[in-house]
Amino acid sequence: MKRIGSSLWRDISRDKYLYLFLMPGLIFFVLFKYAPLYGEIIAFKDFRIMDGIWGSEWAGLKHFDRLFNDRDFWIILRNTLLLNLYSILFVFPAPIVLALLLNEVRSHWFKRSLQNMLYLPHFISWVVLGGVIISILSPSTGLVNIVLSKVFGIEPIYFMASPFWWPIVFTLSSIWQTAGWGTILYLAAMGNIDPQLYEAAKIDGASKLRQIFHVTLPGIRGTIAILLILQMGKVMDVGFEQVFNLQNSAVFSVADVISTYVYRMGLLGAQYSYATAVGLFQGIIGLILVLLVNKAIKSMGEGGLW
Amino acid sequence: MVTMNRVARMLNGLFLILCAFAALFPMLNVLAVSFSSSRSILAGEVFLWPVEFNIQAFAKHFESGLLFTAMRNTIIITVVGTFLQMLATTLTAYSLSKKRLRGRSFFLLMILFTMLFGGGLIPMFLLLRNLHILDTFWAIWLPGLVSVYNLFVMKSFFEGLPKEIEESATIDGANDPMILWKVVLPLSKPILAALSLFYAVGLWNVYAQALYFLTSSNLMPLMVRLYQLIQVNALDSMLDNSELNLVQPESIKASAIIISVLPILCVYPFLQKYFVKGVLLGSVKG
């Protein structure tokens, strides 16, 4: 026992600088990732700023009760799930298709230039992207409506204020921002496919399309699986910035989601306990979903996340 | 058969050009609008090239200076923040890349868990409030100090460096700080560049955190000011009503957008290869 203790001490003193280096990072994770978990208990309390987190009165499941009986909450949950469903159906496959097409480009220079242009929206903030979208879709001065009216003689469409068009604009804007950048991992996975597989397929007389379906796609299955798990983990979470920068009160019925609701209720409305309950509900469902999807994908024979 | 393939390849190329154009087109339209006259914008004449070229909208921003106060804040946030983030990430990643470190797997597990489940917005808000750093730049720098993803990218990069170099430095009597500074960091320039850029872009674009945690208008970063300009029509502070006829709000918004993305657009072509490298290094270990 004493010897183990002394060897532990020897190792620690040998690595004293490493532990010192570790300190800022560890303090960060404990303070800003773990300490807020303690704050989650106000979801079960009637939090009052003066009383503090511990001093506030317990409230049991009151806030969750309110949550499940609130019509607004169900609308917001539905919007969150629907927008994510559209993302999984339309946004998730976009970089796969784009990568398949880019993979067929022979000229190195041409491919590089295309990639440079396609990656760019990834680096632009949602404030700017939202501003650009609102500007080109504006009913009076927006380019899209000008073209529609001049070329097709269609009356101006209020894209951003229409509950029908808004989810479509939202989904297209996601593709715009993420499709190009998303190709990087797929292209890398495609680069790792053994060229002999393509040779063998060619000898068997497989067309380009069949090669894609029988060699390329199976070759990137693992990458698709991992990215799908990560995507599923976000099903309860529509990024705040994208929604917030595109939404307006005319389309709340389809555009209000959990993250914007928590911000409005919690920070603007100071209903701390209720907003925390909403956030906690979101976090727990999200966690369960990741675990389930990871398990499902593993049982299908793919690697999974862990 | 051969001609079929050639036609298919050409169509593929054309389609991709169209996609790339679609990716850039909205930005180019806004660029054109920012330099166009209000008359031409209202008449719907502006597509990809400015009509009745003028720089009045930009001049307005220089006059009012509001956007530039915000830009100064963003520059401070980005420069100091990137430094802090890189410092913490590098030191943590270096320690965790040493397999001999006692407690290493515990630390790694503890860090990985934070990717799965995090405290929500309100607990973070209350924490920052208790730390008395609400409404300071620390409320932006500290909650996002280390990105788990970037940390693991850097850790796996350090693990991939040849062991022999470090070993010979140890024999020469160098301690860990000296090895990190003199041996490891000079070998890690590509990854340091890539991750600094990821952090810097994130801070340049910071918006939600500023909205949540900052209240003083003189601390507002660029993106918050831009949001106000674009969405809330806070134009009255900039323009007398008499001038509204001269400069059309659309061009004011467009020029504000252009000013805000200009720094990113300027560095982007040169640094693009580092971005991609960063993503690929990270994907090795997933």
Coordinates of C-alpha atoms in Angstrom, one line a residue:
Chain A
M1 CA 0.0 0.0 0.0
K2 CA 2.7 2.4 1.0
R3 CA 4.7 1.5 -2.1
I4 CA 1.8 2.2 -4.4
G5 CA 1.2 5.5 -2.6
S6 CA 4.8 6.5 -3.0
S7 CA 4.9 5.5 -6.7
L8 CA 1.8 7.6 -7.3
W9 CA 3.4 10.5 -5.6
R10 CA 6.6 10.0 -7.6
D11 CA 4.6 10.0 -10.9
I12 CA 2.7 13.1 -9.9
S13 CA 5.8 15.0 -8.9
R14 CA 7.5 13.9 -12.2
D15 CA 4.5 15.2 -14.2
K16 CA 4.0 18.3 -12.0
Y17 CA 4.1 20.6 -15.0
L18 CA 1.6 18.5 -16.9
Y19 CA -0.8 18.7 -14.0
L20 CA -0.2 22.5 -13.9
F21 CA -0.9 22.7 -17.7
L22 CA -4.1 20.7 -17.1
M23 CA -5.4 23.1 -14.5
P24 CA -7.0 25.8 -16.7
G25 CA -8.8 23.2 -18.8
L26 CA -10.0 21.2 -15.8
I27 CA -11.2 24.3 -14.0
F28 CA -13.0 25.3 -17.1
F29 CA -14.8 22.0 -17.5
V30 CA -15.7 21.7 -13.8
L31 CA -16.9 25.3 -13.5
F32 CA -18.6 25.9 -16.9
K33 CA -19.7 22.4 -17.8
Y34 CA -20.4 20.6 -14.5
A35 CA -21.4 23.4 -12.2
P36 CA -24.3 24.5 -14.4
L37 CA -25.7 20.9 -14.0
Y38 CA -26.1 21.8 -10.3
G39 CA -28.1 24.8 -11.4
E40 CA -30.6 22.5 -13.2
I41 CA -32.2 21.8 -9.9
I42 CA -34.0 25.1 -10.1
A43 CA -36.3 23.3 -12.5
F44 CA -37.7 21.6 -9.4
K45 CA -37.8 24.8 -7.4
D46 CA -39.5 28.2 -7.4
F47 CA -36.3 30.0 -8.1
R48 CA -36.0 33.6 -6.7
I49 CA -32.8 35.5 -7.4
M50 CA -32.6 36.8 -3.8
D51 CA -32.8 33.3 -2.3
G52 CA -30.2 31.8 -4.6
I53 CA -30.2 28.3 -6.1
W54 CA -30.1 26.4 -2.9
G55 CA -32.3 28.7 -0.8
S56 CA -35.3 28.8 -3.1
E57 CA -38.4 26.8 -2.2
W58 CA -38.8 23.3 -3.6
A59 CA -41.7 23.1 -6.1
G60 CA -41.7 19.4 -7.1
L61 CA -42.8 18.8 -10.6
K62 CA -44.9 21.9 -10.9
H63 CA -43.0 23.4 -13.8
F64 CA -43.0 20.1 -15.7
D65 CA -46.8 20.0 -15.1
R66 CA -47.2 23.4 -16.5
L67 CA -45.0 22.5 -19.4
F68 CA -47.0 19.4 -20.5
N69 CA -50.3 21.3 -20.1
D70 CA -49.1 24.3 -22.1
R71 CA -50.5 24.4 -25.6
D72 CA -47.6 26.7 -26.7
F73 CA -45.1 24.1 -25.5
W74 CA -46.5 21.4 -27.7
I75 CA -46.5 23.7 -30.8
I76 CA -42.9 24.5 -30.0
L77 CA -41.9 20.9 -29.6
R78 CA -43.7 20.0 -32.8
N79 CA -41.9 22.8 -34.7
T80 CA -38.5 21.7 -33.3
L81 CA -39.1 18.1 -34.3
L82 CA -40.5 19.0 -37.8
L83 CA -37.6 21.4 -38.6
N84 CA -35.2 18.6 -37.6
L85 CA -37.1 16.1 -39.6
Y86 CA -36.7 18.3 -42.7
S87 CA -33.1 18.6 -41.9
I88 CA -32.6 14.9 -41.7
L89 CA -34.6 14.3 -44.9
F90 CA -33.2 17.1 -47.1
V91 CA -30.1 18.7 -45.4
F92 CA -28.3 15.6 -44.3
P93 CA -28.1 14.0 -47.7
A94 CA -27.1 17.2 -49.5
P95 CA -23.4 17.0 -48.7
I96 CA -23.4 13.3 -49.6
V97 CA -24.8 14.0 -53.1
L98 CA -22.5 17.0 -53.5
A99 CA -19.4 14.9 -52.5
L100 CA -20.4 12.1 -54.9
L101 CA -20.5 14.7 -57.7
L102 CA -17.3 16.4 -56.6
N103 CA -15.6 13.0 -56.4
E104 CA -16.2 12.5 -60.1
V105 CA -14.4 15.8 -61.1
R106 CA -11.0 14.9 -62.6
S107 CA -9.3 18.3 -62.8
H108 CA -7.6 19.0 -59.5
W109 CA -7.7 22.8 -60.1
F110 CA -11.4 22.8 -61.0
K111 CA -12.3 20.7 -58.0
R112 CA -10.4 23.0 -55.6
S113 CA -12.0 26.1 -56.9
L114 CA -15.5 24.6 -56.6
Q115 CA -14.7 23.6 -53.0
N116 CA -13.4 27.0 -52.2
M117 CA -16.7 28.6 -53.3
L118 CA -18.9 25.9 -51.7
Y119 CA -17.2 26.1 -48.3
L120 CA -17.6 29.8 -47.9
P121 CA -21.1 30.1 -46.4
H122 CA -19.9 27.9 -43.5
F123 CA -17.7 30.8 -42.2
I124 CA -20.4 33.5 -42.4
S125 CA -22.5 34.1 -39.3
W126 CA -26.3 33.5 -39.2
V127 CA -26.8 37.2 -38.7
V128 CA -25.3 37.9 -42.1
L129 CA -26.8 34.9 -43.8
G130 CA -30.2 35.8 -42.3
G131 CA -29.8 39.3 -43.5
V132 CA -28.8 38.2 -46.9
I133 CA -31.8 35.8 -47.1
I134 CA -34.3 38.5 -45.9
S135 CA -32.8 40.9 -48.4
I136 CA -33.0 38.7 -51.5
L137 CA -36.5 37.5 -50.5
S138 CA -37.9 40.9 -49.7
P139 CA -41.3 41.4 -51.4
S140 CA -40.5 44.9 -52.6
T141 CA -36.7 45.0 -53.4
G142 CA -35.7 41.3 -53.2
L143 CA -34.1 39.8 -56.2
V144 CA -36.2 36.6 -56.1
N145 CA -39.5 38.5 -56.2
I146 CA -38.3 40.8 -58.9
V147 CA -37.4 37.9 -61.1
L148 CA -40.7 36.2 -60.3
S149 CA -42.7 39.2 -61.2
K150 CA -40.7 40.3 -64.3
V151 CA -40.3 36.9 -65.8
F152 CA -43.3 35.0 -64.7
G153 CA -45.7 37.8 -63.8
I154 CA -46.2 36.4 -60.3
E155 CA -47.4 38.7 -57.5
P156 CA -44.7 39.3 -54.8
I157 CA -44.5 36.4 -52.3
Y158 CA -44.0 37.2 -48.6
F159 CA -41.6 34.3 -48.1
M160 CA -40.4 35.2 -44.6
A161 CA -43.9 35.9 -43.3
S162 CA -45.7 32.9 -44.8
P163 CA -46.1 29.8 -42.6
F164 CA -46.0 27.7 -45.8
W165 CA -42.8 29.2 -47.2
W166 CA -40.9 29.8 -44.0
P167 CA -39.9 26.1 -43.3
I168 CA -38.8 25.8 -46.9
V169 CA -36.6 28.9 -46.7
F170 CA -35.3 27.6 -43.4
T171 CA -34.4 24.2 -44.9
L172 CA -32.8 25.7 -48.0
S173 CA -30.8 28.1 -45.8
S174 CA -29.4 25.1 -43.9
I175 CA -28.4 23.5 -47.1
W176 CA -26.8 26.7 -48.2
Q177 CA -24.7 27.0 -45.1
T178 CA -23.7 23.4 -44.5
A179 CA -23.8 21.3 -47.7
G180 CA -20.4 22.5 -49.0
W181 CA -18.4 22.2 -45.8
G182 CA -20.1 18.9 -45.0
T183 CA -18.5 17.3 -48.1
I184 CA -15.0 17.4 -46.6
L185 CA -15.4 14.3 -44.4
Y186 CA -17.2 12.4 -47.2
L187 CA -14.6 13.3 -49.7
A188 CA -11.9 12.1 -47.3
A189 CA -13.7 8.8 -46.8
M190 CA -14.0 8.4 -50.5
G191 CA -10.3 9.0 -51.0
N192 CA -9.7 6.1 -48.7
I193 CA -11.6 3.6 -50.8
D194 CA -9.3 1.0 -52.3
P195 CA -9.0 1.8 -56.1
Q196 CA -8.9 -2.0 -56.8
L197 CA -12.6 -2.2 -55.9
Y198 CA -13.3 0.2 -58.8
E199 CA -11.1 -1.7 -61.1
A200 CA -12.9 -5.0 -60.2
A201 CA -16.3 -3.3 -60.7
K202 CA -15.2 -2.0 -64.1
I203 CA -14.0 -5.4 -65.2
D204 CA -17.4 -6.8 -64.2
G205 CA -18.9 -4.2 -66.5
A206 CA -20.4 -1.9 -63.9
S207 CA -21.5 1.5 -65.1
K208 CA -20.5 4.6 -63.3
L209 CA -23.8 4.7 -61.5
R210 CA -23.5 1.1 -60.3
Q211 CA -20.0 1.8 -59.1
I212 CA -21.3 4.7 -57.0
F213 CA -24.0 2.5 -55.5
H214 CA -21.9 -0.6 -55.0
V215 CA -18.5 0.8 -54.2
T216 CA -18.5 4.4 -53.2
L217 CA -21.6 4.5 -51.0
P218 CA -20.7 1.3 -49.1
G219 CA -17.2 2.8 -48.7
I220 CA -18.5 5.8 -46.8
R221 CA -21.2 4.0 -44.8
G222 CA -19.3 4.3 -41.6
T223 CA -18.9 8.1 -42.0
I224 CA -22.6 8.4 -42.8
A225 CA -23.5 6.4 -39.7
I226 CA -21.4 8.6 -37.4
L227 CA -22.7 11.8 -38.8
L228 CA -26.2 10.5 -38.6
I229 CA -25.9 9.7 -34.9
L230 CA -24.5 13.2 -34.3
Q231 CA -27.4 14.7 -36.3
M232 CA -30.0 12.6 -34.4
G233 CA -28.5 13.9 -31.1
K234 CA -29.6 17.3 -32.2
V235 CA -33.2 16.4 -32.9
M236 CA -34.4 18.3 -29.8
D237 CA -32.1 21.3 -30.6
V238 CA -32.6 23.6 -33.5
G239 CA -29.6 26.0 -33.5
F240 CA -30.7 29.2 -31.8
E241 CA -28.9 31.6 -34.1
Q242 CA -30.3 30.3 -37.4
V243 CA -34.0 30.3 -36.2
F244 CA -33.7 33.6 -34.3
N245 CA -32.2 35.4 -37.3
L246 CA -34.8 34.1 -39.7
Q247 CA -38.0 34.2 -37.6
N248 CA -40.5 37.0 -37.0
S249 CA -43.7 37.2 -35.2
A250 CA -45.8 36.5 -38.3
V251 CA -44.4 32.9 -38.5
F252 CA -44.1 31.9 -34.8
S253 CA -46.7 29.2 -35.4
V254 CA -44.1 27.3 -37.4
A255 CA -40.8 29.0 -36.5
D256 CA -40.7 29.1 -32.8
V257 CA -38.5 26.3 -31.3
I258 CA -37.3 25.2 -27.9
S259 CA -34.1 27.3 -28.0
T260 CA -35.8 30.5 -28.9
Y261 CA -38.7 29.7 -26.4
V262 CA -36.2 29.2 -23.6
Y263 CA -34.5 32.5 -24.4
R264 CA -37.8 34.4 -24.4
M265 CA -39.3 32.8 -21.3
G266 CA -36.1 32.6 -19.3
L267 CA -33.9 35.6 -20.1
L268 CA -36.5 38.0 -21.4
G269 CA -39.4 36.9 -19.2
A270 CA -37.2 36.0 -16.1
Q271 CA -39.2 32.8 -15.6
Y272 CA -36.0 31.0 -14.7
S273 CA -37.4 27.8 -13.2
Y274 CA -39.8 27.2 -16.0
A275 CA -37.3 27.9 -18.7
T276 CA -34.8 25.6 -17.0
A277 CA -37.4 22.8 -16.9
V278 CA -37.9 23.2 -20.7
G279 CA -34.1 23.1 -21.2
L280 CA -33.7 20.1 -19.0
F281 CA -36.5 18.2 -20.8
Q282 CA -34.8 19.0 -24.1
G283 CA -31.4 17.9 -22.8
I284 CA -32.6 14.6 -21.4
I285 CA -34.6 13.6 -24.5
G286 CA -31.6 14.5 -26.6
L287 CA -29.3 12.4 -24.5
I288 CA -31.7 9.4 -24.7
L289 CA -31.9 9.8 -28.5
V290 CA -28.1 9.7 -29.0
L291 CA -27.8 6.6 -26.8
L292 CA -30.6 4.9 -28.7
V293 CA -29.5 5.8 -32.2
N294 CA -25.9 4.8 -31.3
K295 CA -27.1 1.5 -30.1
A296 CA -29.3 0.9 -33.2
I297 CA -26.5 1.8 -35.6
K298 CA -24.1 -0.5 -33.7
S299 CA -26.6 -3.4 -34.0
M300 CA -26.7 -2.8 -37.7
G301 CA -22.9 -3.6 -37.8
E302 CA -21.5 -0.1 -38.0
G303 CA -18.9 1.3 -35.6
G304 CA -21.0 3.9 -33.7
L305 CA -19.6 6.6 -31.6
W306 CA -18.3 4.5 -28.7
Chain B
M1 CA -19.9 4.5 -74.1
V2 CA -16.9 6.8 -73.9
T3 CA -18.9 9.7 -75.3
M4 CA -21.7 9.0 -72.8
N5 CA -19.2 9.3 -70.0
R6 CA -17.8 12.6 -71.4
V7 CA -21.3 14.1 -71.6
A8 CA -22.1 12.9 -68.1
R9 CA -18.9 14.5 -66.8
M10 CA -19.6 17.8 -68.5
L11 CA -23.1 17.8 -67.1
N12 CA -21.7 17.1 -63.7
G13 CA -19.2 19.9 -64.0
L14 CA -21.9 22.3 -65.2
F15 CA -24.2 21.3 -62.3
L16 CA -21.4 21.9 -59.8
I17 CA -20.6 25.3 -61.2
L18 CA -24.3 26.1 -60.8
C19 CA -24.1 24.9 -57.1
A20 CA -21.0 27.0 -56.5
F21 CA -22.6 30.0 -58.1
A22 CA -25.8 29.5 -56.0
A23 CA -23.6 29.4 -52.9
L24 CA -22.0 32.8 -53.7
F25 CA -24.8 34.5 -55.6
P26 CA -26.8 35.9 -52.6
M27 CA -23.6 37.5 -51.2
L28 CA -22.7 39.0 -54.6
N29 CA -26.2 40.4 -54.9
V30 CA -25.9 42.1 -51.5
L31 CA -22.5 43.4 -52.5
A32 CA -24.0 44.9 -55.7
V33 CA -26.9 46.4 -53.7
S34 CA -24.5 48.0 -51.2
F35 CA -23.0 50.1 -54.0
S36 CA -26.2 50.9 -55.8
S37 CA -28.5 53.9 -55.8
S38 CA -31.8 53.8 -53.9
R39 CA -33.7 54.4 -57.1
S40 CA -32.2 51.4 -58.9
I41 CA -32.7 49.1 -55.8
L42 CA -36.4 50.1 -55.6
A43 CA -36.8 49.7 -59.3
G44 CA -35.4 46.2 -59.0
E45 CA -32.6 46.8 -61.4
V46 CA -29.7 45.4 -59.3
F47 CA -28.5 41.9 -59.9
L48 CA -24.8 41.1 -59.8
W49 CA -23.4 44.5 -60.7
P50 CA -24.0 47.9 -58.9
V51 CA -26.3 50.2 -60.7
E52 CA -25.6 53.9 -60.5
F53 CA -22.5 53.2 -58.5
N54 CA -22.1 55.2 -55.3
I55 CA -20.6 54.8 -51.8
Q56 CA -23.1 56.8 -49.9
A57 CA -24.2 53.9 -47.8
F58 CA -20.6 53.2 -46.7
A59 CA -20.1 56.9 -46.0
K60 CA -23.1 56.8 -43.7
H61 CA -21.6 54.1 -41.6
F62 CA -18.3 55.9 -41.4
E63 CA -20.1 59.1 -40.3
S64 CA -22.2 57.5 -37.6
G65 CA -19.3 55.3 -36.4
L66 CA -21.7 52.9 -34.6
L67 CA -20.7 50.0 -36.7
F68 CA -17.0 50.7 -36.0
T69 CA -17.4 50.8 -32.2
A70 CA -19.0 47.4 -32.5
M71 CA -16.2 46.3 -34.7
R72 CA -13.6 47.4 -32.2
N73 CA -15.4 45.3 -29.6
T74 CA -15.4 42.3 -31.9
I75 CA -11.7 42.8 -32.6
I76 CA -11.0 42.8 -28.9
I77 CA -13.2 39.8 -28.3
T78 CA -11.6 37.9 -31.2
V79 CA -8.0 38.6 -30.5
V80 CA -8.0 38.2 -26.7
G81 CA -10.5 35.3 -26.9
T82 CA -8.6 33.3 -29.5
F83 CA -5.4 33.7 -27.5
L84 CA -7.1 32.5 -24.3
Q85 CA -8.8 29.6 -26.0
M86 CA -5.6 28.5 -27.8
L87 CA -3.6 28.7 -24.6
A88 CA -6.1 26.6 -22.6
T89 CA -6.7 24.1 -25.4
T90 CA -3.0 23.6 -26.1
L91 CA -1.9 23.1 -22.5
T92 CA -4.8 20.7 -21.8
A93 CA -4.3 18.8 -25.0
Y94 CA -0.5 18.5 -24.4
S95 CA -1.0 17.1 -20.9
L96 CA -3.7 14.7 -22.1
S97 CA -1.6 13.5 -25.0
K98 CA 0.9 11.9 -22.5
K99 CA -0.2 8.3 -21.9
R100 CA 1.9 8.1 -18.7
L101 CA -0.2 10.8 -17.0
R102 CA -2.0 9.4 -13.9
G103 CA -5.8 9.9 -14.1
R104 CA -5.7 10.5 -17.8
S105 CA -8.6 8.3 -18.7
F106 CA -10.7 9.8 -15.9
F107 CA -10.1 13.3 -17.2
L108 CA -10.8 12.2 -20.8
L109 CA -14.1 10.6 -19.8
M110 CA -15.1 13.6 -17.8
I111 CA -14.5 15.8 -20.8
L112 CA -16.2 13.5 -23.3
F113 CA -19.4 13.4 -21.1
T114 CA -19.8 17.2 -21.5
M115 CA -20.4 16.5 -25.3
L116 CA -23.5 14.4 -24.5
F117 CA -25.2 16.5 -21.9
G118 CA -24.8 20.1 -20.9
G119 CA -26.4 22.5 -18.5
G120 CA -28.9 24.7 -20.2
L121 CA -29.0 28.4 -20.9
I122 CA -30.5 29.5 -17.6
P123 CA -28.1 27.7 -15.3
M124 CA -25.2 29.2 -17.3
F125 CA -26.7 32.6 -17.0
L126 CA -27.1 32.2 -13.2
L127 CA -23.5 30.9 -12.9
L128 CA -22.1 33.9 -14.8
R129 CA -24.2 36.2 -12.6
N130 CA -22.9 34.6 -9.5
L131 CA -19.3 35.0 -10.8
H132 CA -20.1 38.7 -11.4
I133 CA -19.0 38.5 -15.0
L134 CA -22.3 39.1 -16.7
D135 CA -22.0 42.1 -19.0
T136 CA -18.3 41.8 -19.4
F137 CA -16.3 40.2 -22.3
W138 CA -15.4 37.4 -19.8
A139 CA -19.0 36.1 -20.3
I140 CA -18.1 35.5 -23.9
W141 CA -14.6 34.2 -23.4
L142 CA -15.0 31.8 -20.5
P143 CA -18.1 29.7 -21.2
G144 CA -16.6 28.7 -24.6
L145 CA -13.0 28.6 -23.5
V146 CA -12.2 25.0 -24.7
S147 CA -14.1 23.3 -27.5
V148 CA -14.0 19.6 -26.8
Y149 CA -13.8 18.9 -30.5
N150 CA -10.8 21.2 -31.0
L151 CA -9.2 19.7 -27.9
F152 CA -9.4 16.2 -29.2
V153 CA -8.1 17.3 -32.6
M154 CA -5.1 18.8 -31.0
K155 CA -4.5 15.9 -28.6
S156 CA -4.5 13.4 -31.5
F157 CA -2.1 15.6 -33.4
F158 CA 0.3 15.7 -30.4
E159 CA 0.0 11.9 -30.0
G160 CA 1.0 11.5 -33.7
L161 CA 4.3 13.4 -33.3
P162 CA 7.4 11.1 -33.3
K163 CA 8.3 10.1 -29.8
E164 CA 12.1 10.1 -30.4
I165 CA 12.4 13.9 -30.7
E166 CA 10.8 14.4 -27.3
E167 CA 12.8 11.6 -25.8
S168 CA 16.1 13.0 -26.9
A169 CA 15.1 16.4 -25.5
T170 CA 14.3 14.7 -22.2
I171 CA 17.7 13.1 -22.1
D172 CA 19.3 16.5 -22.8
G173 CA 17.6 17.6 -19.5
A174 CA 14.6 19.5 -20.9
N175 CA 11.4 19.5 -18.8
D176 CA 7.9 19.4 -20.0
P177 CA 7.4 23.2 -20.5
M178 CA 10.6 23.4 -22.5
I179 CA 9.7 20.5 -24.6
L180 CA 6.3 21.9 -25.4
W181 CA 7.7 25.3 -26.2
K182 CA 10.9 24.4 -28.1
V183 CA 10.1 21.0 -29.6
V184 CA 6.3 20.3 -29.9
L185 CA 4.9 23.7 -30.8
P186 CA 7.3 24.4 -33.7
L187 CA 6.2 21.1 -35.1
S188 CA 2.6 21.8 -34.7
K189 CA 2.2 25.0 -36.7
P190 CA -0.4 23.6 -39.2
I191 CA -2.7 22.5 -36.4
L192 CA -2.2 25.6 -34.4
A193 CA -3.1 27.7 -37.4
A194 CA -6.2 25.6 -38.2
L195 CA -7.6 25.7 -34.7
S196 CA -6.8 29.4 -34.1
L197 CA -8.8 30.1 -37.3
F198 CA -11.7 28.0 -36.1
Y199 CA -11.8 29.8 -32.8
A200 CA -11.3 33.2 -34.4
V201 CA -14.1 32.8 -36.9
G202 CA -16.4 31.6 -34.1
L203 CA -15.6 34.7 -32.0
W204 CA -15.8 37.1 -34.9
N205 CA -19.3 35.7 -35.6
V206 CA -20.3 35.6 -31.9
Y207 CA -24.0 36.5 -31.5
A208 CA -26.1 34.4 -29.3
Q209 CA -23.8 34.6 -26.3
A210 CA -23.6 38.4 -26.6
L211 CA -27.4 38.6 -26.8
Y212 CA -27.7 36.4 -23.7
F213 CA -25.0 37.7 -21.5
L214 CA -24.2 41.3 -22.5
T215 CA -26.5 44.2 -21.9
S216 CA -24.4 47.4 -22.2
S217 CA -24.7 48.8 -25.7
N218 CA -21.1 50.0 -25.7
L219 CA -20.0 46.4 -25.3
M220 CA -22.1 45.0 -28.2
P221 CA -20.1 43.1 -30.8
L222 CA -20.5 43.6 -34.5
M223 CA -23.1 40.9 -35.1
V224 CA -25.5 42.2 -32.5
R225 CA -25.2 45.7 -34.0
L226 CA -25.7 44.2 -37.4
Y227 CA -28.8 42.3 -36.3
Q228 CA -30.3 45.6 -35.0
L229 CA -29.5 47.3 -38.3
I230 CA -30.9 44.6 -40.4
Q231 CA -33.9 43.4 -38.5
V232 CA -35.1 46.0 -36.0
N233 CA -34.6 49.0 -38.3
A234 CA -32.7 51.0 -35.9
L235 CA -31.9 53.3 -38.8
D236 CA -33.5 56.4 -37.2
S237 CA -30.4 56.8 -35.1
M238 CA -28.3 57.0 -38.1
L239 CA -30.4 58.9 -40.6
D240 CA -32.4 62.0 -40.5
N241 CA -35.8 61.5 -42.0
S242 CA -35.0 64.0 -44.7
E243 CA -32.1 61.8 -45.8
L244 CA -34.2 58.7 -46.1
N245 CA -34.9 59.6 -49.6
L246 CA -31.3 59.9 -50.5
V247 CA -30.0 56.7 -49.1
Q248 CA -32.3 53.8 -49.3
P249 CA -32.3 51.6 -46.2
E250 CA -31.6 48.5 -48.3
S251 CA -28.2 49.8 -49.2
I252 CA -27.5 50.7 -45.6
K253 CA -28.2 47.2 -44.6
A254 CA -26.3 45.7 -47.5
S255 CA -23.2 47.8 -46.8
A256 CA -23.3 46.9 -43.1
I257 CA -23.4 43.2 -44.1
I258 CA -20.4 43.8 -46.4
I259 CA -18.4 45.6 -43.8
S260 CA -19.1 42.8 -41.3
V261 CA -17.9 40.0 -43.5
L262 CA -15.1 41.8 -45.3
P263 CA -12.4 40.6 -42.8
I264 CA -13.4 37.0 -43.2
L265 CA -13.6 37.3 -47.0
C266 CA -10.2 38.9 -47.1
V267 CA -8.4 36.1 -45.1
Y268 CA -10.5 33.2 -46.4
P269 CA -8.8 32.4 -49.7
F270 CA -5.4 32.3 -48.0
L271 CA -6.3 30.3 -45.0
Q272 CA -8.8 27.9 -46.6
K273 CA -6.4 25.0 -46.8
Y274 CA -5.8 25.2 -43.0
F275 CA -9.5 25.0 -42.3
V276 CA -9.8 21.8 -44.3
K277 CA -6.7 20.4 -42.7
G278 CA -8.2 21.0 -39.3
V279 CA -11.4 19.1 -40.1
L280 CA -9.5 16.2 -41.5
L281 CA -7.1 15.9 -38.6
G282 CA -10.1 15.8 -36.3
S283 CA -11.8 13.1 -38.3
V284 CA -9.0 10.7 -37.9
K285 CA -10.1 9.7 -34.4
G286 CA -13.6 11.0 -34.6

